Short mmCIF file of C-alpha atoms and ligand atoms in Angstrom, two decimals:
data_model
loop_
_atom_site.label_atom_id
_atom_site.label_comp_id
_atom_site.label_asym_id
_atom_site.label_seq_id
_atom_site.Cartn_x
_atom_site.Cartn_y
_atom_site.Cartn_z
CA MET A 1 0.00 0.00 0.00
CA LYS A 2 1.12 3.61 -0.51
CA PRO A 3 2.45 5.41 2.56
CA SER A 4 -0.61 7.67 2.21
CA ALA A 5 -3.09 4.75 2.25
CA THR A 6 -5.74 5.13 4.94
CA ALA A 7 -6.96 2.43 7.31
CA ARG A 8 -10.10 2.34 5.21
CA ASP A 9 -8.14 1.72 1.99
CA ILE A 10 -6.31 -1.13 3.70
CA ASP A 11 -9.53 -2.60 5.04
CA ALA A 12 -11.14 -2.48 1.61
CA VAL A 13 -8.27 -4.49 0.10
CA LEU A 14 -8.41 -7.02 2.95
CA LYS A 15 -12.14 -7.49 2.38
CA ILE A 16 -11.75 -8.09 -1.34
CA ILE A 17 -9.07 -10.70 -0.73
CA GLU A 18 -11.41 -12.49 1.68
CA THR A 19 -14.35 -12.20 -0.70
CA ILE A 20 -12.47 -14.03 -3.42
CA GLY A 21 -11.78 -16.84 -0.95
CA LEU A 22 -8.14 -16.05 -0.11
CA ARG A 23 -6.37 -15.07 3.09
CA PRO A 24 -4.97 -11.56 3.58
CA HIS A 25 -1.99 -10.87 5.83
CA ALA A 26 -1.60 -7.21 6.70
CA MET A 27 1.89 -6.33 7.90
CA PRO A 28 2.33 -2.73 8.91
CA GLY A 29 5.86 -1.39 8.42
CA ALA A 30 7.55 1.87 9.35
CA THR A 31 6.37 3.67 6.23
CA ARG A 32 3.76 1.48 4.63
CA THR A 33 1.62 -1.60 5.08
CA ALA A 34 2.28 -4.67 2.99
CA ILE A 35 -0.57 -7.10 2.43
CA GLY A 36 0.38 -10.69 1.69
CA ILE A 37 -2.07 -13.08 0.06
CA THR A 38 -2.10 -16.82 0.66
CA GLY A 39 -4.53 -19.61 -0.03
CA ASN A 40 -4.31 -19.48 -3.83
CA GLN A 41 -3.52 -22.75 -5.57
CA GLY A 42 -1.93 -21.13 -8.61
CA PRO A 43 -1.27 -17.63 -9.89
CA ILE A 44 -4.04 -15.07 -9.35
CA ASP A 45 -4.81 -12.00 -11.39
CA GLY A 46 -3.22 -9.28 -9.29
CA ARG A 47 -4.35 -6.54 -11.65
CA ARG A 48 -7.75 -6.47 -9.99
CA PHE A 49 -6.10 -4.72 -7.03
CA GLU A 50 -4.09 -2.23 -9.00
CA ASN A 51 -6.70 0.49 -9.25
CA LEU A 52 -7.99 0.31 -5.71
CA PRO A 53 -7.43 3.43 -3.60
CA GLY A 54 -4.17 3.35 -1.69
CA VAL A 55 -2.60 0.43 -3.57
CA ALA A 56 1.00 1.18 -4.58
CA GLU A 57 1.85 -1.96 -6.53
CA VAL A 58 1.04 -5.61 -6.90
CA ILE A 59 4.06 -7.86 -6.57
CA ARG A 60 3.94 -11.50 -7.61
CA VAL A 61 6.04 -13.68 -5.30
CA THR A 62 7.20 -16.66 -7.29
CA LYS A 63 9.28 -18.23 -4.54
CA PRO A 64 7.93 -21.12 -2.48
CA TYR A 65 7.64 -18.84 0.55
CA LYS A 66 5.66 -15.65 0.52
CA LEU A 67 5.31 -14.09 3.94
CA ILE A 68 8.88 -14.47 5.16
CA THR A 69 10.37 -12.68 2.15
CA LEU A 70 11.87 -9.27 1.73
CA ASP A 71 9.72 -9.01 -1.42
CA LEU A 72 6.72 -8.61 0.83
CA ARG A 73 8.35 -6.67 3.62
CA PRO A 74 11.67 -4.97 2.87
CA GLU A 75 12.17 -3.77 6.46
CA LYS A 76 13.37 -6.13 9.18
CA THR A 77 10.78 -7.50 11.55
CA ILE A 78 11.32 -6.37 15.11
CA VAL A 79 9.62 -8.74 17.52
CA GLN A 80 8.32 -6.87 20.54
CA ILE A 81 7.95 -8.76 23.81
CA ASP A 82 6.62 -6.22 26.30
CA ASP A 83 9.49 -3.79 26.69
CA ALA A 84 12.10 -6.10 25.11
CA THR A 85 12.79 -6.62 21.41
CA ILE A 86 14.45 -9.12 19.11
CA GLY A 87 15.56 -7.92 15.69
CA GLY A 88 15.99 -4.24 16.54
CA SER A 89 19.07 -2.42 17.74
CA GLU A 90 19.13 -4.31 21.04
CA PHE A 91 21.27 -7.50 20.96
CA ALA A 92 19.00 -10.18 22.42
CA ILE A 93 20.34 -12.65 24.94
CA ILE A 94 18.25 -15.68 25.82
CA ALA A 95 20.05 -17.60 28.54
CA GLY A 96 19.38 -20.20 31.17
CA PRO A 97 19.77 -23.87 31.91
CA CYS A 98 18.89 -26.61 29.47
CA ALA A 99 16.06 -27.65 31.78
CA ILE A 100 14.41 -26.42 34.95
CA GLU A 101 15.61 -28.93 37.55
CA SER A 102 14.80 -27.32 40.91
CA ARG A 103 13.92 -23.96 42.39
CA GLU A 104 17.41 -23.54 43.77
CA GLN A 105 19.09 -24.31 40.43
CA ALA A 106 16.75 -22.15 38.35
CA PHE A 107 16.99 -19.17 40.71
CA ALA A 108 20.79 -19.31 40.89
CA VAL A 109 20.98 -19.25 37.09
CA ALA A 110 18.22 -16.64 36.66
CA GLU A 111 20.01 -14.29 39.03
CA ALA A 112 23.16 -14.46 36.88
CA VAL A 113 21.11 -14.01 33.71
CA LYS A 114 19.44 -10.92 35.14
CA LEU A 115 22.75 -9.53 36.33
CA SER A 116 24.20 -9.85 32.83
CA GLY A 117 21.52 -7.53 31.47
CA ALA A 118 19.81 -10.27 29.43
CA ARG A 119 16.06 -9.90 29.00
CA PHE A 120 15.13 -13.53 28.34
CA PHE A 121 15.35 -16.61 30.53
CA ARG A 122 15.27 -20.02 28.88
CA GLY A 123 14.77 -23.42 30.49
CA CYS A 124 12.85 -26.44 29.35
CA VAL A 125 9.74 -27.40 31.24
CA TRP A 126 9.40 -30.42 28.99
CA LYS A 127 12.52 -31.96 27.47
CA PRO A 128 12.45 -33.58 24.04
CA ARG A 129 15.15 -36.17 24.72
CA THR A 130 16.72 -38.50 22.21
CA SER A 131 16.43 -41.36 24.70
CA PRO A 132 13.20 -42.16 26.56
CA TYR A 133 15.26 -43.16 29.61
CA THR A 134 16.85 -39.76 30.26
CA PHE A 135 15.42 -36.80 32.24
CA GLN A 136 12.26 -35.58 30.52
CA GLY A 137 11.83 -32.31 32.42
CA LEU A 138 9.84 -31.45 35.55
CA GLY A 139 6.73 -30.84 33.49
CA GLU A 140 3.99 -28.68 34.91
CA LYS A 141 5.73 -28.46 38.30
CA ALA A 142 8.31 -26.23 36.62
CA TRP A 143 5.73 -23.49 35.96
CA GLU A 144 5.61 -22.48 39.60
CA ILE A 145 9.38 -21.89 39.46
CA MET A 146 9.16 -20.10 36.11
CA THR A 147 6.40 -17.82 37.38
CA ALA A 148 8.43 -16.91 40.46
CA ILE A 149 11.44 -16.10 38.25
CA ARG A 150 9.33 -13.99 35.92
CA ASN A 151 7.93 -12.02 38.85
CA GLU A 152 11.14 -11.66 40.80
CA PHE A 153 13.54 -10.82 37.96
CA GLY A 154 11.25 -9.43 35.27
CA LEU A 155 12.83 -11.81 32.77
CA LYS A 156 10.78 -12.98 29.79
CA ILE A 157 10.24 -16.72 29.78
CA VAL A 158 11.22 -18.78 26.72
CA THR A 159 10.39 -22.47 26.77
CA GLU A 160 9.77 -25.23 24.29
CA ALA A 161 6.38 -26.58 23.31
CA VAL A 162 7.14 -30.23 22.64
CA GLU A 163 3.54 -30.92 21.68
CA GLU A 164 0.43 -28.96 20.81
CA SER A 165 -1.11 -29.26 24.26
CA HIS A 166 1.87 -27.36 25.72
CA VAL A 167 1.12 -24.21 23.77
CA HIS A 168 -1.75 -23.02 25.93
CA LEU A 169 0.33 -23.41 29.10
CA ILE A 170 3.11 -21.32 27.60
CA GLU A 171 0.46 -18.77 26.62
CA LYS A 172 -0.68 -18.74 30.22
CA TYR A 173 2.70 -18.56 31.97
CA GLY A 174 5.39 -17.73 29.42
CA ASP A 175 6.40 -15.11 26.85
CA VAL A 176 7.94 -16.92 23.85
CA ILE A 177 7.09 -20.34 22.42
CA GLN A 178 10.18 -22.28 21.36
CA ILE A 179 9.85 -24.96 18.70
CA GLY A 180 12.79 -27.32 18.85
CA ALA A 181 14.96 -28.83 16.14
CA ARG A 182 13.21 -32.18 16.48
CA ASN A 183 9.84 -30.57 15.83
CA MET A 184 10.73 -28.13 13.07
CA GLN A 185 8.56 -30.04 10.63
CA ASN A 186 5.80 -30.98 13.05
CA PHE A 187 3.25 -29.19 10.95
CA SER A 188 0.31 -29.41 13.34
CA LEU A 189 2.49 -27.91 16.09
CA LEU A 190 3.64 -25.15 13.73
CA LYS A 191 0.03 -24.35 12.86
CA ARG A 192 -0.98 -24.29 16.51
CA ALA A 193 1.87 -21.88 17.29
CA GLY A 194 0.74 -19.86 14.30
CA ARG A 195 -2.61 -19.33 15.99
CA SER A 196 -0.98 -18.10 19.19
CA ARG A 197 -0.56 -14.46 20.20
CA LEU A 198 2.95 -15.20 21.50
CA PRO A 199 6.11 -14.91 19.41
CA VAL A 200 7.63 -18.17 18.22
CA LEU A 201 11.32 -19.02 18.32
CA LEU A 202 11.82 -21.57 15.57
CA LYS A 203 14.95 -23.68 15.73
CA ARG A 204 16.48 -25.11 12.60
CA GLY A 205 15.88 -28.83 12.18
CA MET A 206 19.02 -30.89 12.53
CA ALA A 207 18.90 -31.95 8.88
CA ALA A 208 16.94 -29.03 7.45
CA THR A 209 17.93 -27.02 4.41
CA LEU A 210 17.46 -23.29 4.57
CA GLU A 211 14.39 -23.60 2.38
CA GLU A 212 12.76 -26.23 4.61
CA TRP A 213 13.45 -24.08 7.67
CA LEU A 214 11.99 -20.96 6.05
CA LEU A 215 8.94 -22.92 4.92
CA ALA A 216 8.44 -24.04 8.52
CA ALA A 217 8.41 -20.34 9.48
CA GLU A 218 5.97 -19.79 6.64
CA TYR A 219 3.60 -22.37 8.22
CA ILE A 220 3.48 -20.28 11.40
CA MET A 221 3.00 -17.01 9.53
CA ALA A 222 0.37 -18.43 7.21
CA GLU A 223 -1.82 -18.90 10.30
CA GLY A 224 -1.50 -15.20 11.14
CA ASN A 225 1.39 -15.08 13.61
CA TYR A 226 4.10 -12.88 12.09
CA ASN A 227 6.33 -12.77 15.16
CA VAL A 228 8.79 -15.50 14.28
CA ILE A 229 12.43 -15.58 15.37
CA LEU A 230 14.71 -18.04 13.58
CA CYS A 231 17.42 -19.82 15.57
CA GLU A 232 20.46 -21.46 13.97
CA ARG A 233 21.52 -24.35 16.21
CA GLY A 234 23.69 -26.43 13.91
CA VAL A 235 23.01 -29.32 11.59
CA ARG A 236 24.16 -32.92 11.38
CA THR A 237 27.28 -33.44 9.28
CA PHE A 238 30.14 -35.97 9.22
CA ALA A 239 32.04 -33.88 11.77
CA GLN A 240 32.78 -35.69 15.00
CA HIS A 241 34.54 -32.94 16.90
CA THR A 242 31.24 -31.19 17.63
CA ARG A 243 27.70 -32.27 18.48
CA ASN A 244 26.40 -30.38 15.44
CA THR A 245 27.98 -28.19 12.80
CA LEU A 246 26.97 -24.61 13.50
CA ASP A 247 26.15 -23.14 10.11
CA LEU A 248 26.91 -19.48 10.60
CA ALA A 249 26.57 -18.80 6.89
CA SER A 250 22.84 -19.25 7.37
CA VAL A 251 22.72 -15.83 9.05
CA PRO A 252 23.75 -13.76 6.01
CA ALA A 253 21.89 -16.22 3.75
CA ILE A 254 18.65 -15.57 5.65
CA ARG A 255 19.26 -11.82 5.69
CA ARG A 256 19.30 -11.85 1.92
CA ILE A 257 15.92 -13.59 1.72
CA SER A 258 13.92 -12.76 4.81
CA HIS A 259 12.91 -9.90 7.09
CA LEU A 260 12.73 -12.23 10.12
CA PRO A 261 15.22 -11.88 12.98
CA VAL A 262 17.75 -14.67 13.36
CA ILE A 263 19.69 -15.67 16.46
CA VAL A 264 22.46 -18.22 17.00
CA ASP A 265 22.64 -21.01 19.58
CA PRO A 266 26.31 -21.99 20.01
CA SER A 267 25.44 -24.26 22.95
CA HIS A 268 23.50 -26.90 21.00
CA GLY A 269 25.55 -25.94 17.95
CA THR A 270 28.75 -27.28 19.48
CA GLY A 271 27.70 -29.39 22.47
CA THR A 272 30.93 -28.61 24.29
CA ALA A 273 31.42 -25.80 26.78
CA TYR A 274 34.88 -24.70 25.64
CA MET A 275 33.58 -24.06 22.12
CA VAL A 276 30.55 -22.03 23.16
CA THR A 277 32.30 -18.71 23.72
CA PRO A 278 34.35 -18.72 20.48
CA LEU A 279 31.24 -19.59 18.44
CA ALA A 280 29.15 -17.04 20.33
CA ARG A 281 31.69 -14.39 19.34
CA ALA A 282 31.53 -15.57 15.74
CA GLY A 283 27.73 -15.67 15.68
CA THR A 284 27.66 -12.11 16.94
CA ALA A 285 30.21 -10.96 14.39
CA VAL A 286 28.33 -12.57 11.53
CA GLY A 287 25.37 -10.32 12.28
CA ALA A 288 22.93 -12.38 14.35
CA ASP A 289 20.22 -10.50 16.24
CA GLY A 290 21.03 -12.35 19.43
CA LEU A 291 22.22 -15.53 21.08
CA MET A 292 20.77 -18.43 22.99
CA ILE A 293 23.18 -19.67 25.67
CA GLU A 294 22.93 -22.57 28.12
CA VAL A 295 24.34 -21.84 31.56
CA HIS A 296 24.17 -23.75 34.84
CA ASN A 297 25.15 -23.04 38.45
CA GLN A 298 26.76 -26.51 38.61
CA PRO A 299 27.28 -27.77 35.05
CA GLU A 300 28.75 -31.07 36.25
CA LEU A 301 25.47 -31.89 37.98
CA ALA A 302 23.14 -30.82 35.17
CA LEU A 303 20.45 -33.38 34.33
CA SER A 304 20.67 -32.63 30.61
CA ASP A 305 23.27 -31.13 28.27
CA SER A 306 25.81 -30.97 31.08
CA ALA A 307 28.84 -30.90 28.75
CA GLN A 308 27.76 -27.75 26.95
CA ALA A 309 26.62 -25.69 29.95
CA LEU A 310 28.76 -22.68 30.82
CA THR A 311 29.52 -21.86 34.42
CA LEU A 312 28.06 -18.64 35.77
CA SER A 313 31.39 -16.84 35.48
CA GLN A 314 32.10 -18.12 31.95
CA TYR A 315 28.67 -16.87 31.01
CA ALA A 316 29.23 -13.42 32.48
CA GLN A 317 32.50 -13.10 30.59
CA LEU A 318 30.87 -14.22 27.32
CA ILE A 319 28.16 -11.59 27.63
CA GLU A 320 30.68 -8.81 28.07
CA GLU A 321 32.61 -9.94 25.03
CA VAL A 322 29.64 -10.36 22.71
CA HIS A 323 28.24 -6.94 23.56
CA ALA A 324 31.57 -5.39 22.59
CA ILE A 325 31.58 -7.36 19.33
CA HIS A 326 27.98 -6.44 18.61
CA GLN A 327 28.71 -2.74 19.01
CA LEU A 328 31.54 -3.01 16.55
CA THR A 329 29.49 -5.10 14.09
CA ALA A 330 26.53 -2.74 14.28
CA SER A 331 28.77 0.24 13.60
CA VAL A 332 30.23 -1.23 10.40
CA SER A 333 27.13 -2.81 8.88
C1 PEP B 401 16.83 -26.63 23.58
O1 PEP B 401 17.09 -25.49 23.19
O2 PEP B 401 16.52 -26.87 24.74
C2 PEP B 401 16.89 -27.76 22.63
C3 PEP B 401 16.36 -28.94 22.93
O3 PEP B 401 17.51 -27.47 21.50
P1 PEP B 401 17.37 -28.12 20.02
O4 PEP B 401 15.90 -28.21 19.74
O5 PEP B 401 18.07 -27.10 19.18
O6 PEP B 401 18.08 -29.44 20.06
MN1 MN B 402 19.81 -28.24 25.91
#
């Protein structure tokens, strides 16, 4: 739509799209509103919109994804979570233990996360584990701890929905819905998250191409939730020196295609504590919008992902370093 388009002009276009049986997606930007159209099986005649009041141009998107693209929205998406943002000028830090294990553990870590200036606290309530015999998370008991942390520290709560039924609990007690690597192509879960009012942090599947990952984001957006944050967490390769191969080239590759914010998770990306800080520095330098970091008050006792958890002091040091790198990166890009 033209920058001068009125709310009425926009509404009229939305109505026409609905009347012809398609789905409109209005995305307001800093200067103008873009309206995406989905639900068409093949090409549609876009010329019917051209003469409507307020319409600037009709752009045909020929790529497999429509809503994630810069074609639709040339400005970056800034995801707003109360007074915190991801994708804007603020470098977002999402940190915490792999899983919530006890009140004592979670509070000790949350205190360090708060002290570092981070705005987001992570910690799995439910754990999607490779083996059915390992710790599966505290489950609903963890919400009491999460709620206390949210109230005491003012941190935003990020946790994974392992199945659809978890989404409404995160809506009730949390701030960001995480979708894990193992669920990146769980399409019913993606659709459910797409109907949520909460932002969704979408991790890259462990064997997903960029296109598959972006199409997973498209599933969420096609349902009307445009607040998606992509998270690079490494993919499976022949490498044996790391748990996964952190594909930092995905950050500039996504920037070229999509307006969505992208963060890097060097913890799951490497699986080994001594590699987390170097890869966090690199992820920051490559232009990510933030980082996800696993940290534990006693890594050696952690019930999951013990080998990759940073100590509280390693974490504090990392945060100082990445903020310095981010300032430098932001000033040259
Ligand atoms: C996590 O972040 O807790 C997690 C399980 O990561 P991933 O889905 O990337 O393996
Ligand atoms: Mn973990």
